[in-house]
Tab-separated table of C-alpha atoms in Angstrom:
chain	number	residue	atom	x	y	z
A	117	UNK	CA	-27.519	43.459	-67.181
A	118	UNK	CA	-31.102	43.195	-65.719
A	119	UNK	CA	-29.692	43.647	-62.290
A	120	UNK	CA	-27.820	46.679	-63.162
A	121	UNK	CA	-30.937	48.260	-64.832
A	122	UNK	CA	-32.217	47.772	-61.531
A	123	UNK	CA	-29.435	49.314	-59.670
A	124	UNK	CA	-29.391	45.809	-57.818
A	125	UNK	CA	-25.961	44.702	-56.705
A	126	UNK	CA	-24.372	41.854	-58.302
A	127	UNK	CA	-22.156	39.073	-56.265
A	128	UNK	CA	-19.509	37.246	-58.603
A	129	UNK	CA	-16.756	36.793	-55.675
A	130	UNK	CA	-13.878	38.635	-56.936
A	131	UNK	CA	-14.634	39.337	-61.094
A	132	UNK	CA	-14.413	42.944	-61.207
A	133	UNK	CA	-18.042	44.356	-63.213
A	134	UNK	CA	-16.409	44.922	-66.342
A	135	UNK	CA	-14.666	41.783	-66.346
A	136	UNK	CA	-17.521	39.994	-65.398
A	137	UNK	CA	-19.513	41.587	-68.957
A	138	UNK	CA	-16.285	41.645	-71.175
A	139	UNK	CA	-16.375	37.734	-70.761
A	140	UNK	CA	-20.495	37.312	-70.757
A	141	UNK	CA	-19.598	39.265	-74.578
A	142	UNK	CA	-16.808	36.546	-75.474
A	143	UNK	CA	-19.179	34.012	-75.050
A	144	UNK	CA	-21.948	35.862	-76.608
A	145	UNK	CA	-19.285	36.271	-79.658
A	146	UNK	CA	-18.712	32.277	-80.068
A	147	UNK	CA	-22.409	31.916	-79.829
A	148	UNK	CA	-23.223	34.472	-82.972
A	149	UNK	CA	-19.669	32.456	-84.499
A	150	UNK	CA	-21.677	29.220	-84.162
A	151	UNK	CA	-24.865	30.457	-85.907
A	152	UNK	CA	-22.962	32.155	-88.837
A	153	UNK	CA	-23.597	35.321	-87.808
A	154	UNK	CA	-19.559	36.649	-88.272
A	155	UNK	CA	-20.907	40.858	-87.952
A	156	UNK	CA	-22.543	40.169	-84.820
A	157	UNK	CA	-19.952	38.178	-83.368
A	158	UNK	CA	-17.231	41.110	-84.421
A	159	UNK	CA	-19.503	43.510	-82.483
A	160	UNK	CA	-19.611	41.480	-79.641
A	161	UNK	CA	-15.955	41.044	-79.270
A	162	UNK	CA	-15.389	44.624	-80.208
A	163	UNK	CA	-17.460	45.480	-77.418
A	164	UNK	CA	-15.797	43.091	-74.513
A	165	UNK	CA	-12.182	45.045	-75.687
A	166	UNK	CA	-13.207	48.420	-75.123
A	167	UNK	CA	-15.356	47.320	-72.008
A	168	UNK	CA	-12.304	45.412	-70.432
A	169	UNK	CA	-9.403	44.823	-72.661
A	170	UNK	CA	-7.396	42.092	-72.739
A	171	UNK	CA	-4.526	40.244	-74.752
A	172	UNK	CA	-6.750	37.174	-75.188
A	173	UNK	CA	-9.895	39.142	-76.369
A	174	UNK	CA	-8.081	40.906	-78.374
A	175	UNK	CA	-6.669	37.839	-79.979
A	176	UNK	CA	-10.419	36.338	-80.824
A	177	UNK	CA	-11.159	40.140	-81.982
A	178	UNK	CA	-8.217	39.037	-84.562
A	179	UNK	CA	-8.828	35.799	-85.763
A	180	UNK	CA	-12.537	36.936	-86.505
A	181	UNK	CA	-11.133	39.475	-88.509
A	182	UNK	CA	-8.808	37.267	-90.619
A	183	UNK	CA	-11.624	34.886	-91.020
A	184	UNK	CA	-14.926	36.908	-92.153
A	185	UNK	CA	-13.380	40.467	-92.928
A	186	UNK	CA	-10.519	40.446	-95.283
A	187	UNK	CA	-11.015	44.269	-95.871
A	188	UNK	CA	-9.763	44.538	-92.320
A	189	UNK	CA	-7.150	42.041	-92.516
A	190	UNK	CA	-4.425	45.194	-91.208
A	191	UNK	CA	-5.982	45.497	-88.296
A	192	UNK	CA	-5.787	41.839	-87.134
A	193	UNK	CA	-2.180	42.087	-88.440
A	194	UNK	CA	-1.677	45.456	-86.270
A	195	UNK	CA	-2.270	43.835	-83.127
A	196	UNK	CA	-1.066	40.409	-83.856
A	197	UNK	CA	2.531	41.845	-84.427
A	198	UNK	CA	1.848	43.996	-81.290
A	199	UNK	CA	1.329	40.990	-79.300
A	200	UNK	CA	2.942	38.101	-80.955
A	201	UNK	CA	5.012	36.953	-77.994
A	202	UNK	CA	1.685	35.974	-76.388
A	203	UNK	CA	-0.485	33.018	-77.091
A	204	UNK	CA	-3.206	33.027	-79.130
A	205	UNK	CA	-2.035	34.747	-82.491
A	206	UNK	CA	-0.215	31.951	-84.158
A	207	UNK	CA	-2.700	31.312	-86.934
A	208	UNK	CA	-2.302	34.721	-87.937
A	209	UNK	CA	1.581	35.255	-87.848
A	210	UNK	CA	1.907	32.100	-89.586
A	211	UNK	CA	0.098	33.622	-93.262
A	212	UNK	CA	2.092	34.314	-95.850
A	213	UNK	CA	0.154	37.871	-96.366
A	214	UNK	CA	1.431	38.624	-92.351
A	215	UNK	CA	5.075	37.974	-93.574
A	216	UNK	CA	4.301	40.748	-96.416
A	217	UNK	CA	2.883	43.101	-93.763
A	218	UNK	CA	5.494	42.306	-91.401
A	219	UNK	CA	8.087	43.346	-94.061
A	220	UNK	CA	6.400	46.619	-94.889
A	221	UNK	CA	6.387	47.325	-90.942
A	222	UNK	CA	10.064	46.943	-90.629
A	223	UNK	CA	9.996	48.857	-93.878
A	224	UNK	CA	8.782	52.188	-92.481
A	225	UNK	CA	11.361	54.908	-92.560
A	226	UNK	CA	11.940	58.046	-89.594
A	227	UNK	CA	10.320	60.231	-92.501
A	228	UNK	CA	7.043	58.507	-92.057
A	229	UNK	CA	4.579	60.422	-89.775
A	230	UNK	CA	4.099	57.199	-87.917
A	231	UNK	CA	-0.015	57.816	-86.906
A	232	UNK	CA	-3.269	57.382	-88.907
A	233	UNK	CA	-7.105	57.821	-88.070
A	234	UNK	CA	-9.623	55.111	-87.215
A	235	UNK	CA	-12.911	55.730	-87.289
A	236	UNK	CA	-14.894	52.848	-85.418
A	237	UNK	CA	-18.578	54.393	-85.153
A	238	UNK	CA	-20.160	57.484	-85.811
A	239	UNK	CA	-21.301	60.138	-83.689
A	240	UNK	CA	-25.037	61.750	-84.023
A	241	UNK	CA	-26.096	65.222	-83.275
A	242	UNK	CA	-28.325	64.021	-81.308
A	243	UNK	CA	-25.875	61.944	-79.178
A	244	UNK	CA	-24.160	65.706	-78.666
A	245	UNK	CA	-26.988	67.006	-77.075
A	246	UNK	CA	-27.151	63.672	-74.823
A	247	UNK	CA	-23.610	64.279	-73.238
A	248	UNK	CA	-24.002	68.284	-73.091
A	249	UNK	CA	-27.028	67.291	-71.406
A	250	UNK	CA	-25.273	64.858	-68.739
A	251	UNK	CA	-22.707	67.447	-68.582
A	252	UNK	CA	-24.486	70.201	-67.923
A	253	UNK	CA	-21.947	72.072	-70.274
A	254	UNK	CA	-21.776	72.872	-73.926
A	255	UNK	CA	-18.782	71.153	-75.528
A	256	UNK	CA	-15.785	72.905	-77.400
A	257	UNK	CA	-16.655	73.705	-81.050
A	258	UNK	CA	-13.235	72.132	-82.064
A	259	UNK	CA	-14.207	68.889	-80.194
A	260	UNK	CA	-17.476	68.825	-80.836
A	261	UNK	CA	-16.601	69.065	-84.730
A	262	UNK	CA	-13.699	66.247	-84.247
A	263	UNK	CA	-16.446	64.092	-82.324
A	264	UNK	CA	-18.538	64.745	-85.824
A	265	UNK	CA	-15.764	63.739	-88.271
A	266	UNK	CA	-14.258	60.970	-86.479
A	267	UNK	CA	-16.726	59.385	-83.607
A	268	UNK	CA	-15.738	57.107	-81.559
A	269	UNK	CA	-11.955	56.534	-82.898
A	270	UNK	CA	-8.485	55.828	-82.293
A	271	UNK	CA	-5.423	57.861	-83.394
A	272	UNK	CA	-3.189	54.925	-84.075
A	273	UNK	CA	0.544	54.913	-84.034
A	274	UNK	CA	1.900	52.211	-86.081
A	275	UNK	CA	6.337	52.743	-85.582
A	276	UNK	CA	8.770	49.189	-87.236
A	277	UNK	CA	8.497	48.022	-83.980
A	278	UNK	CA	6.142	49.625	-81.579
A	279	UNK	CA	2.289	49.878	-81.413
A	280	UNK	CA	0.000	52.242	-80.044
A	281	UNK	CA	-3.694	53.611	-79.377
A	282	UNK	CA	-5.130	56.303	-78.015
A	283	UNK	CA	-8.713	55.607	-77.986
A	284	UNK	CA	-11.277	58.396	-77.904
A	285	UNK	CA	-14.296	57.870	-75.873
A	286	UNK	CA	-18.001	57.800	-76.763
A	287	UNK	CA	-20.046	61.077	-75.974
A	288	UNK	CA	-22.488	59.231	-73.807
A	289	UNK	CA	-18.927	57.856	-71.986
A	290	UNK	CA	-17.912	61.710	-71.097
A	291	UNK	CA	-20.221	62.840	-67.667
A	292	UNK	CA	-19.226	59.169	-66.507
A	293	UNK	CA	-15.663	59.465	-67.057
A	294	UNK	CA	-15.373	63.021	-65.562
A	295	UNK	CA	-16.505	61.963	-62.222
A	296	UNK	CA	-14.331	59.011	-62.299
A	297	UNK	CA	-11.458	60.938	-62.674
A	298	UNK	CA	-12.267	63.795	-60.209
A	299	UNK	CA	-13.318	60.712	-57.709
A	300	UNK	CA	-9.667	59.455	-57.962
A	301	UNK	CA	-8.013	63.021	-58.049
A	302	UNK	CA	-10.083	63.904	-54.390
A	303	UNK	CA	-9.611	60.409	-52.939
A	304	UNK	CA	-7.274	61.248	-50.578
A	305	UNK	CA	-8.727	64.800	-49.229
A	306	UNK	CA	-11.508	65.102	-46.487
A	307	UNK	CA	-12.448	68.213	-48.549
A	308	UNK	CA	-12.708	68.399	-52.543
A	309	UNK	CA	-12.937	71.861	-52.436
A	310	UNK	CA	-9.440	71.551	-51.437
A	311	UNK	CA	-8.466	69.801	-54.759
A	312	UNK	CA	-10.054	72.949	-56.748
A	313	UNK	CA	-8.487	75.218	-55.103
A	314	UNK	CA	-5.077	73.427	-55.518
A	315	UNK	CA	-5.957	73.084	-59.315
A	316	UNK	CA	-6.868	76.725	-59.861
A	317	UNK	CA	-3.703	77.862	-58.206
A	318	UNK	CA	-1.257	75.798	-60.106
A	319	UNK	CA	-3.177	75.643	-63.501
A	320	UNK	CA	-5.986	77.718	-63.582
A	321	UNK	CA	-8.911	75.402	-63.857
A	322	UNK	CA	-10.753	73.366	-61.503
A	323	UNK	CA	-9.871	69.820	-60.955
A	324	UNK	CA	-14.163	68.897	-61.178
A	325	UNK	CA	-14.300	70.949	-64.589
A	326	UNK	CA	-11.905	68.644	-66.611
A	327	UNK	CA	-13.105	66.148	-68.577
A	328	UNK	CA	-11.246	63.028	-69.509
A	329	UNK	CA	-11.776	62.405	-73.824
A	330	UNK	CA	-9.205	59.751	-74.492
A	331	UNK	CA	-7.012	57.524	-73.262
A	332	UNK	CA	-3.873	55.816	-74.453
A	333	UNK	CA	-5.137	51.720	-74.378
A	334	UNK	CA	-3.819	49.671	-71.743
A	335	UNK	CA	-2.747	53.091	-69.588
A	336	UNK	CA	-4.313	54.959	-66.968
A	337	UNK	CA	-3.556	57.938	-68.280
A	338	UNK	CA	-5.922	60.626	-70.532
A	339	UNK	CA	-6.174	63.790	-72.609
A	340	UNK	CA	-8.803	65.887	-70.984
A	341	UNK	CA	-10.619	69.099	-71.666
A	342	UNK	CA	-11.561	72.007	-69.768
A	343	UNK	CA	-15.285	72.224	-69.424
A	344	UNK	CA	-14.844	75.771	-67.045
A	345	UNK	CA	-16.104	79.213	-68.102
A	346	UNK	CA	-13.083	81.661	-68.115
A	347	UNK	CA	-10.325	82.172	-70.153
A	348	UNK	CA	-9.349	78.516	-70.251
A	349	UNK	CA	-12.094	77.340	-71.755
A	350	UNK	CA	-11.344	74.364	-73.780
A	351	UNK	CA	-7.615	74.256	-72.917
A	352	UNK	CA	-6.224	70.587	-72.992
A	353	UNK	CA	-3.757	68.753	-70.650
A	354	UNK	CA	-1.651	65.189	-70.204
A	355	UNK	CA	-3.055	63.921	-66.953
A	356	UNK	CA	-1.104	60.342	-65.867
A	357	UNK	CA	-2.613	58.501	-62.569
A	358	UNK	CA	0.819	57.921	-60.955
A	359	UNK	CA	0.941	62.484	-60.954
A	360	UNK	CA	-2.638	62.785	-60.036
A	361	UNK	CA	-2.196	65.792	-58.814
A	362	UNK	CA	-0.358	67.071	-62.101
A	363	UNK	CA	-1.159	68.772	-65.176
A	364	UNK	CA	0.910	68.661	-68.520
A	365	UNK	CA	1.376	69.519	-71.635
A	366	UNK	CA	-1.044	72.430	-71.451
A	367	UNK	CA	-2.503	73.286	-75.088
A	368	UNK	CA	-5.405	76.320	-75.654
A	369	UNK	CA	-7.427	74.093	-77.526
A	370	UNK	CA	-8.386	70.558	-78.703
A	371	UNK	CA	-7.138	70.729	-82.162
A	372	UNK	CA	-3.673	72.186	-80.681
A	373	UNK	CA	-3.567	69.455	-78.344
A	374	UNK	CA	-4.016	67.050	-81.010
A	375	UNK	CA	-1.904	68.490	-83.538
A	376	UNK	CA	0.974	68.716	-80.637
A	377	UNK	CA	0.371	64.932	-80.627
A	378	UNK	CA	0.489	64.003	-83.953
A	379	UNK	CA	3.816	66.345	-84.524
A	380	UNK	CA	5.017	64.526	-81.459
A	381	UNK	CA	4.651	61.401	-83.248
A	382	UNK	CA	5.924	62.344	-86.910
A	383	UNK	CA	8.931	63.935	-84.501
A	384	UNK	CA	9.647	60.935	-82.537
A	385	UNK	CA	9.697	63.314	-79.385
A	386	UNK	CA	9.887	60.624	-76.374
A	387	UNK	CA	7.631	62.716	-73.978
A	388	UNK	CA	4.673	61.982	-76.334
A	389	UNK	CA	5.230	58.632	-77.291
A	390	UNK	CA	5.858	57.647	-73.734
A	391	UNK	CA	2.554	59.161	-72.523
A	392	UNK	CA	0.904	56.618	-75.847
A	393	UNK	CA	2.522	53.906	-74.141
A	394	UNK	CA	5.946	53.822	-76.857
A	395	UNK	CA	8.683	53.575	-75.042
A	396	UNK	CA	12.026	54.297	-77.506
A	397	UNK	CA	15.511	52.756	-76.437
């Protein structure tokens, strides 16, 4: 941390950066676990998943849960039946209360919309202003309001058998992720211009305006916005890394695009579960 404060580089032979902090936070979890300190190992964990993900820190995320926060037993039963061929959740499958959640899981009929909202941490007005800031852009009314209800949040899809997240980013996460993804878009072309210009042609925005806001876990895929002036203003697109030169799903707005999700869901409709990562026979 001190060295990247001090835009110094780092040498850990082949441990990718976020790797490298997601498992300096495990430790840091145990550590707050060993001197009773449950909440501050929770946010530590909490913090290595959505830094660098993985079916083993999502497992200690789980048992922590079970252990010290029975009002969030559901969750550590939502990924524990999510992952339960894997190591590491046998503690938890193995309570009778997971049998009873197991058999209301199975118990969910076609008529059920399938998705729910999860609110992990609230977002500030004054954190708005930070990312317009970075962005150098005012922010959609309809997503700036979402980002006021819900935060930082998941829309989670809970199906009898199948699991999924799509995990909305923090507003201080936004300029960041918008020049990752026009980074990889351009990475093949001498000149970026050239990737605008291909953008505007087929969809009517520029590739540098859009501005990844969530992402399905586990995929490299996101819903993003478009920050340009113009008629498109706000619209929303599907953007998946194997099509980065594609656009779908085009909606006018964010609360379209989300509803066309959520109706997706409640609908079954394999094009949008697929893009969550859901993947119907």
């Amino acid at each position: 941390m001190s060295r990247r404060a001090a835009k110094a580089p780092y040498y850990a032979w082949s441990i990718r950066e976020s790797d490298l902090e997601a498992r300096t936070l495990e430790v840091l979890s145990w550590a707050h676990l060993s001197a009773d300190d449950p909440k501050a190992a929770l946010e530590a964990i909490e913090e290595a998943c959505r830094v660098d993900a993985s079916v083993d820190r999502g497992a200690q995320r789980a048992m922590i849960l079970v252990d010290h926060f029975p009002e969030r037993q559901e969750e550590a039963f939502d990924y524990a039946y999510k992952y339960r061929e894997f190591s590491g959740y046998e503690e938890i499958t193995e309570l009778p209360a997971y049998a009873d959640y197991v058999a209301r899981r199975k118990g969910i009929s076609e008529s059920d919309k399938g998705w729910r909202w999860h609110t992990k941490k609230a977002v500030s007005e004054s954190d708005l202003l930070q990312a317009e800031e970075e962005l150098g852009a005012r922010l959609p009314k309809d997503y700036r309001e979402f980002l006021a209800q819900h935060g930082e949040s998941e829309l989670q899809v809970r199906l009898p058998e199948d699991s999924a997240e799509l995990c909305f980013y923090r507003p201080t996460e936004l300029a960041t992720q918008r020049s990752n993804l026009f980074n990889f878009i351009a990475l093949t072309e001498d000149d970026p211009e050239n990737v605008d210009a291909y953008f505007r042609e087929e969809y009517g925005v520029a590739a540098r305006d859009l501005l990844p806001v969530a992402e399905p876990a586990h995929h490299s895929r996101c819903l993003v916005i478009n920050l340009g002036q113009g008629e498109r203003f706000g619209w929303c697109f599907l953007w998946d890394h194997d099509g980065a030169f594609e656009l779908e799903q085009a909606a006018p707005s964010f609360d379209a695009a989300l509803k066309a999700l959520t109706d997706g869901i409640a609908k079954r409709d394999a094009t949008t579960l697929n893009f969550l990562g859901v993947y119907l026979d």
